[in-house]
Amino acid sequence: MRMKTKIEIKKEIRQILCMLLLCFFLFPIGVKAQEAEQQLTDQAGLLTDQESEEIRQQIEELEQASGWDVMALTSNDAEGMDGTAYAETWFDQHTTKDDGVICVIDMDNREITVRAFGDCRFYITDNRTERILDAGYEAIQEERYGDTLKAMLREVKTAYEREEPGKNHLYDEDAEEITTYQQEKQRGITRLEFLIAAAAAVAAGGITVGGIIGKYRLKFGGYKYPIEKNSSLNLRNQKDHLVNEFVTHRHIERESSSGSKSGGSRSTVHKGAGGRSSSGGSRKF
């Protein structure tokens, strides 16, 4: 077998490096294209190239400012679902985050829809939902589909900029329960956070136990503490006497007939088709 020369070996190394560099540069482009496709999906073919570019730019700016996953979708086949269920299912299948918003033109059901998930529910309140649908309604009636999505996304951006989520609350229409922003944050924990916390707890406990065993050289089952010899019990009789009694009255605010609390707005939510809670609404055209 002929041995390869140094020149041939160097040539092969250069070829391998070129292939690796090519993969390195092509992979991010592919990921970026996939992200753009998830941001805007024009299944119904309602948008021009210019409109699609403008909508993608809107979404990109809003995502960078908010950290949300923002999507826009047009469809002419809702697969037997209504506009709300289709929007929830689509977002759940294509999202990469807990927080996000989707705006949909559903030509099958003749509906425009907006749904919000995660923290976005505290921004897309019932009042904001109506404003978003109002913004797109005139344009959709005139079959200006690109203007419809752009107007809805502008109102989503306004909601992000102007709403104070800490003052708002969720009303679960299924369970008839109210949840404030603070309560949601206290009880909210992701699966990844749980696993990290559990692993940290196990590691910390193992280090502590290992240190004690090593320090005292304990042998399980070989050491017993003589509690009968080294302990004592001293009981003493003691009585408590009631001296004064005070009664404090506190006024509890009731919700108004609209269901909103003082100083905040309500987001009506339900468990959607994808299994997650969402706020928002839809309107026929």
mmCIF file with all atom_site columns, N, CA and C in Angstrom, residues 127-167:
data_model
loop_
_atom_site.group_PDB
_atom_site.id
_atom_site.type_symbol
_atom_site.label_atom_id
_atom_site.label_alt_id
_atom_site.label_comp_id
_atom_site.label_asym_id
_atom_site.label_entity_id
_atom_site.label_seq_id
_atom_site.pdbx_PDB_ins_code
_atom_site.Cartn_x
_atom_site.Cartn_y
_atom_site.Cartn_z
_atom_site.occupancy
_atom_site.B_iso_or_equiv
_atom_site.pdbx_formal_charge
_atom_site.auth_seq_id
_atom_site.auth_comp_id
_atom_site.auth_asym_id
_atom_site.auth_atom_id
_atom_site.pdbx_PDB_model_num
ATOM 1   N N  . ASN A 1 127 ? -60.177 43.690 27.534 1.00 0.00 ? 127 ASN A N  1
ATOM 2   C CA . ASN A 1 127 ? -60.271 44.976 26.832 1.00 0.00 ? 127 ASN A CA 1
ATOM 3   C C  . ASN A 1 127 ? -59.291 45.050 25.670 1.00 0.00 ? 127 ASN A C  1
ATOM 4   N N  . ARG A 1 128 ? -58.067 44.572 25.902 1.00 0.00 ? 128 ARG A N  1
ATOM 5   C CA . ARG A 1 128 ? -57.056 44.600 24.843 1.00 0.00 ? 128 ARG A CA 1
ATOM 6   C C  . ARG A 1 128 ? -57.441 43.663 23.695 1.00 0.00 ? 128 ARG A C  1
ATOM 7   N N  . THR A 1 129 ? -58.055 42.552 24.027 1.00 0.00 ? 129 THR A N  1
ATOM 8   C CA . THR A 1 129 ? -58.511 41.622 22.988 1.00 0.00 ? 129 THR A CA 1
ATOM 9   C C  . THR A 1 129 ? -59.490 42.304 22.044 1.00 0.00 ? 129 THR A C  1
ATOM 10  N N  . GLU A 1 130 ? -60.433 43.046 22.602 1.00 0.00 ? 130 GLU A N  1
ATOM 11  C CA . GLU A 1 130 ? -61.407 43.753 21.769 1.00 0.00 ? 130 GLU A CA 1
ATOM 12  C C  . GLU A 1 130 ? -60.726 44.797 20.883 1.00 0.00 ? 130 GLU A C  1
ATOM 13  N N  . ARG A 1 131 ? -59.726 45.475 21.412 1.00 0.00 ? 131 ARG A N  1
ATOM 14  C CA . ARG A 1 131 ? -59.007 46.470 20.617 1.00 0.00 ? 131 ARG A CA 1
ATOM 15  C C  . ARG A 1 131 ? -58.225 45.817 19.481 1.00 0.00 ? 131 ARG A C  1
ATOM 16  N N  . ILE A 1 132 ? -57.641 44.671 19.746 1.00 0.00 ? 132 ILE A N  1
ATOM 17  C CA . ILE A 1 132 ? -56.891 43.954 18.704 1.00 0.00 ? 132 ILE A CA 1
ATOM 18  C C  . ILE A 1 132 ? -57.827 43.512 17.589 1.00 0.00 ? 132 ILE A C  1
ATOM 19  N N  . LEU A 1 133 ? -58.983 42.971 17.958 1.00 0.00 ? 133 LEU A N  1
ATOM 20  C CA . LEU A 1 133 ? -59.953 42.523 16.956 1.00 0.00 ? 133 LEU A CA 1
ATOM 21  C C  . LEU A 1 133 ? -60.561 43.714 16.214 1.00 0.00 ? 133 LEU A C  1
ATOM 22  N N  . ASP A 1 134 ? -60.806 44.802 16.937 1.00 0.00 ? 134 ASP A N  1
ATOM 23  C CA . ASP A 1 134 ? -61.313 46.019 16.284 1.00 0.00 ? 134 ASP A CA 1
ATOM 24  C C  . ASP A 1 134 ? -60.323 46.515 15.237 1.00 0.00 ? 134 ASP A C  1
ATOM 25  N N  . ALA A 1 135 ? -59.028 46.463 15.582 1.00 0.00 ? 135 ALA A N  1
ATOM 26  C CA . ALA A 1 135 ? -57.994 46.992 14.686 1.00 0.00 ? 135 ALA A CA 1
ATOM 27  C C  . ALA A 1 135 ? -57.972 46.240 13.365 1.00 0.00 ? 135 ALA A C  1
ATOM 28  N N  . GLY A 1 136 ? -58.207 44.928 13.412 1.00 0.00 ? 136 GLY A N  1
ATOM 29  C CA . GLY A 1 136 ? -58.138 44.146 12.182 1.00 0.00 ? 136 GLY A CA 1
ATOM 30  C C  . GLY A 1 136 ? -59.457 43.970 11.463 1.00 0.00 ? 136 GLY A C  1
ATOM 31  N N  . TYR A 1 137 ? -60.556 44.375 12.099 1.00 0.00 ? 137 TYR A N  1
ATOM 32  C CA . TYR A 1 137 ? -61.878 44.044 11.543 1.00 0.00 ? 137 TYR A CA 1
ATOM 33  C C  . TYR A 1 137 ? -62.193 44.797 10.249 1.00 0.00 ? 137 TYR A C  1
ATOM 34  N N  . GLU A 1 138 ? -61.919 46.084 10.237 1.00 0.00 ? 138 GLU A N  1
ATOM 35  C CA . GLU A 1 138 ? -62.238 46.865 9.043  1.00 0.00 ? 138 GLU A CA 1
ATOM 36  C C  . GLU A 1 138 ? -61.445 46.362 7.832  1.00 0.00 ? 138 GLU A C  1
ATOM 37  N N  . ALA A 1 139 ? -60.159 46.090 8.052  1.00 0.00 ? 139 ALA A N  1
ATOM 38  C CA . ALA A 1 139 ? -59.314 45.631 6.946  1.00 0.00 ? 139 ALA A CA 1
ATOM 39  C C  . ALA A 1 139 ? -59.737 44.257 6.444  1.00 0.00 ? 139 ALA A C  1
ATOM 40  N N  . ILE A 1 140 ? -60.136 43.362 7.350  1.00 0.00 ? 140 ILE A N  1
ATOM 41  C CA . ILE A 1 140 ? -60.513 42.017 6.902  1.00 0.00 ? 140 ILE A CA 1
ATOM 42  C C  . ILE A 1 140 ? -61.816 42.055 6.115  1.00 0.00 ? 140 ILE A C  1
ATOM 43  N N  . GLN A 1 141 ? -62.721 42.959 6.459  1.00 0.00 ? 141 GLN A N  1
ATOM 44  C CA . GLN A 1 141 ? -63.964 43.080 5.696  1.00 0.00 ? 141 GLN A CA 1
ATOM 45  C C  . GLN A 1 141 ? -63.707 43.566 4.269  1.00 0.00 ? 141 GLN A C  1
ATOM 46  N N  . GLU A 1 142 ? -62.633 44.341 4.112  1.00 0.00 ? 142 GLU A N  1
ATOM 47  C CA . GLU A 1 142 ? -62.276 44.858 2.786  1.00 0.00 ? 142 GLU A CA 1
ATOM 48  C C  . GLU A 1 142 ? -61.263 43.961 2.082  1.00 0.00 ? 142 GLU A C  1
ATOM 49  N N  . GLU A 1 143 ? -61.023 42.787 2.680  1.00 0.00 ? 143 GLU A N  1
ATOM 50  C CA . GLU A 1 143 ? -60.116 41.781 2.117  1.00 0.00 ? 143 GLU A CA 1
ATOM 51  C C  . GLU A 1 143 ? -58.687 42.305 1.985  1.00 0.00 ? 143 GLU A C  1
ATOM 52  N N  . ARG A 1 144 ? -58.298 43.189 2.889  1.00 0.00 ? 144 ARG A N  1
ATOM 53  C CA . ARG A 1 144 ? -56.910 43.664 2.954  1.00 0.00 ? 144 ARG A CA 1
ATOM 54  C C  . ARG A 1 144 ? -56.213 42.827 4.043  1.00 0.00 ? 144 ARG A C  1
ATOM 55  N N  . TYR A 1 145 ? -55.796 41.648 3.653  1.00 0.00 ? 145 TYR A N  1
ATOM 56  C CA . TYR A 1 145 ? -55.336 40.653 4.616  1.00 0.00 ? 145 TYR A CA 1
ATOM 57  C C  . TYR A 1 145 ? -54.015 41.034 5.290  1.00 0.00 ? 145 TYR A C  1
ATOM 58  N N  . GLY A 1 146 ? -53.093 41.583 4.516  1.00 0.00 ? 146 GLY A N  1
ATOM 59  C CA . GLY A 1 146 ? -51.828 42.020 5.105  1.00 0.00 ? 146 GLY A CA 1
ATOM 60  C C  . GLY A 1 146 ? -52.052 43.122 6.121  1.00 0.00 ? 146 GLY A C  1
ATOM 61  N N  . ASP A 1 147 ? -52.915 44.095 5.796  1.00 0.00 ? 147 ASP A N  1
ATOM 62  C CA . ASP A 1 147 ? -53.215 45.183 6.727  1.00 0.00 ? 147 ASP A CA 1
ATOM 63  C C  . ASP A 1 147 ? -53.898 44.661 7.987  1.00 0.00 ? 147 ASP A C  1
ATOM 64  N N  . THR A 1 148 ? -54.671 43.587 7.846  1.00 0.00 ? 148 THR A N  1
ATOM 65  C CA . THR A 1 148 ? -55.344 42.996 9.010  1.00 0.00 ? 148 THR A CA 1
ATOM 66  C C  . THR A 1 148 ? -54.331 42.513 10.031 1.00 0.00 ? 148 THR A C  1
ATOM 67  N N  . LEU A 1 149 ? -53.378 41.710 9.590  1.00 0.00 ? 149 LEU A N  1
ATOM 68  C CA . LEU A 1 149 ? -52.375 41.168 10.519 1.00 0.00 ? 149 LEU A CA 1
ATOM 69  C C  . LEU A 1 149 ? -51.482 42.273 11.075 1.00 0.00 ? 149 LEU A C  1
ATOM 70  N N  . LYS A 1 150 ? -51.111 43.228 10.240 1.00 0.00 ? 150 LYS A N  1
ATOM 71  C CA . LYS A 1 150 ? -50.247 44.320 10.706 1.00 0.00 ? 150 LYS A CA 1
ATOM 72  C C  . LYS A 1 150 ? -50.949 45.153 11.769 1.00 0.00 ? 150 LYS A C  1
ATOM 73  N N  . ALA A 1 151 ? -52.251 45.414 11.578 1.00 0.00 ? 151 ALA A N  1
ATOM 74  C CA . ALA A 1 151 ? -53.001 46.195 12.550 1.00 0.00 ? 151 ALA A CA 1
ATOM 75  C C  . ALA A 1 151 ? -53.143 45.434 13.870 1.00 0.00 ? 151 ALA A C  1
ATOM 76  N N  . MET A 1 152 ? -53.395 44.141 13.796 1.00 0.00 ? 152 MET A N  1
ATOM 77  C CA . MET A 1 152 ? -53.524 43.329 15.015 1.00 0.00 ? 152 MET A CA 1
ATOM 78  C C  . MET A 1 152 ? -52.205 43.274 15.778 1.00 0.00 ? 152 MET A C  1
ATOM 79  N N  . LEU A 1 153 ? -51.102 43.115 15.046 1.00 0.00 ? 153 LEU A N  1
ATOM 80  C CA . LEU A 1 153 ? -49.793 43.056 15.699 1.00 0.00 ? 153 LEU A CA 1
ATOM 81  C C  . LEU A 1 153 ? -49.407 44.393 16.323 1.00 0.00 ? 153 LEU A C  1
ATOM 82  N N  . ARG A 1 154 ? -49.830 45.491 15.691 1.00 0.00 ? 154 ARG A N  1
ATOM 83  C CA . ARG A 1 154 ? -49.565 46.806 16.298 1.00 0.00 ? 154 ARG A CA 1
ATOM 84  C C  . ARG A 1 154 ? -50.261 46.936 17.646 1.00 0.00 ? 154 ARG A C  1
ATOM 85  N N  . GLU A 1 155 ? -51.490 46.428 17.733 1.00 0.00 ? 155 GLU A N  1
ATOM 86  C CA . GLU A 1 155 ? -52.211 46.494 18.996 1.00 0.00 ? 155 GLU A CA 1
ATOM 87  C C  . GLU A 1 155 ? -51.602 45.564 20.046 1.00 0.00 ? 155 GLU A C  1
ATOM 88  N N  . VAL A 1 156 ? -51.064 44.424 19.610 1.00 0.00 ? 156 VAL A N  1
ATOM 89  C CA . VAL A 1 156 ? -50.351 43.537 20.539 1.00 0.00 ? 156 VAL A CA 1
ATOM 90  C C  . VAL A 1 156 ? -49.139 44.260 21.117 1.00 0.00 ? 156 VAL A C  1
ATOM 91  N N  . LYS A 1 157 ? -48.422 44.970 20.260 1.00 0.00 ? 157 LYS A N  1
ATOM 92  C CA . LYS A 1 157 ? -47.266 45.741 20.717 1.00 0.00 ? 157 LYS A CA 1
ATOM 93  C C  . LYS A 1 157 ? -47.688 46.831 21.693 1.00 0.00 ? 157 LYS A C  1
ATOM 94  N N  . THR A 1 158 ? -48.805 47.501 21.402 1.00 0.00 ? 158 THR A N  1
ATOM 95  C CA . THR A 1 158 ? -49.313 48.533 22.313 1.00 0.00 ? 158 THR A CA 1
ATOM 96  C C  . THR A 1 158 ? -49.653 47.931 23.669 1.00 0.00 ? 158 THR A C  1
ATOM 97  N N  . ALA A 1 159 ? -50.246 46.740 23.665 1.00 0.00 ? 159 ALA A N  1
ATOM 98  C CA . ALA A 1 159 ? -50.570 46.065 24.924 1.00 0.00 ? 159 ALA A CA 1
ATOM 99  C C  . ALA A 1 159 ? -49.304 45.792 25.728 1.00 0.00 ? 159 ALA A C  1
ATOM 100 N N  . TYR A 1 160 ? -48.246 45.340 25.042 1.00 0.00 ? 160 TYR A N  1
ATOM 101 C CA . TYR A 1 160 ? -46.981 45.075 25.742 1.00 0.00 ? 160 TYR A CA 1
ATOM 102 C C  . TYR A 1 160 ? -46.404 46.350 26.348 1.00 0.00 ? 160 TYR A C  1
ATOM 103 N N  . GLU A 1 161 ? -46.495 47.445 25.627 1.00 0.00 ? 161 GLU A N  1
ATOM 104 C CA . GLU A 1 161 ? -45.891 48.697 26.064 1.00 0.00 ? 161 GLU A CA 1
ATOM 105 C C  . GLU A 1 161 ? -46.692 49.392 27.164 1.00 0.00 ? 161 GLU A C  1
ATOM 106 N N  . ARG A 1 162 ? -48.007 49.222 27.190 1.00 0.00 ? 162 ARG A N  1
ATOM 107 C CA . ARG A 1 162 ? -48.838 50.027 28.083 1.00 0.00 ? 162 ARG A CA 1
ATOM 108 C C  . ARG A 1 162 ? -49.466 49.265 29.257 1.00 0.00 ? 162 ARG A C  1
ATOM 109 N N  . GLU A 1 163 ? -49.641 47.970 29.120 1.00 0.00 ? 163 GLU A N  1
ATOM 110 C CA . GLU A 1 163 ? -50.277 47.226 30.199 1.00 0.00 ? 163 GLU A CA 1
ATOM 111 C C  . GLU A 1 163 ? -49.318 47.043 31.381 1.00 0.00 ? 163 GLU A C  1
ATOM 112 N N  . GLU A 1 164 ? -49.874 46.995 32.586 1.00 0.00 ? 164 GLU A N  1
ATOM 113 C CA . GLU A 1 164 ? -49.117 46.712 33.806 1.00 0.00 ? 164 GLU A CA 1
ATOM 114 C C  . GLU A 1 164 ? -49.560 45.346 34.322 1.00 0.00 ? 164 GLU A C  1
ATOM 115 N N  . PRO A 1 165 ? -48.854 44.288 33.964 1.00 0.00 ? 165 PRO A N  1
ATOM 116 C CA . PRO A 1 165 ? -49.307 42.928 34.303 1.00 0.00 ? 165 PRO A CA 1
ATOM 117 C C  . PRO A 1 165 ? -49.467 42.695 35.800 1.00 0.00 ? 165 PRO A C  1
ATOM 118 N N  . GLY A 1 166 ? -48.665 43.387 36.604 1.00 0.00 ? 166 GLY A N  1
ATOM 119 C CA . GLY A 1 166 ? -48.758 43.207 38.048 1.00 0.00 ? 166 GLY A CA 1
ATOM 120 C C  . GLY A 1 166 ? -50.089 43.650 38.626 1.00 0.00 ? 166 GLY A C  1
ATOM 121 N N  . LYS A 1 167 ? -50.805 44.495 37.911 1.00 0.00 ? 167 LYS A N  1
ATOM 122 C CA . LYS A 1 167 ? -52.107 44.975 38.388 1.00 0.00 ? 167 LYS A CA 1
ATOM 123 C C  . LYS A 1 167 ? -53.266 44.151 37.821 1.00 0.00 ? 167 LYS A C  1
#
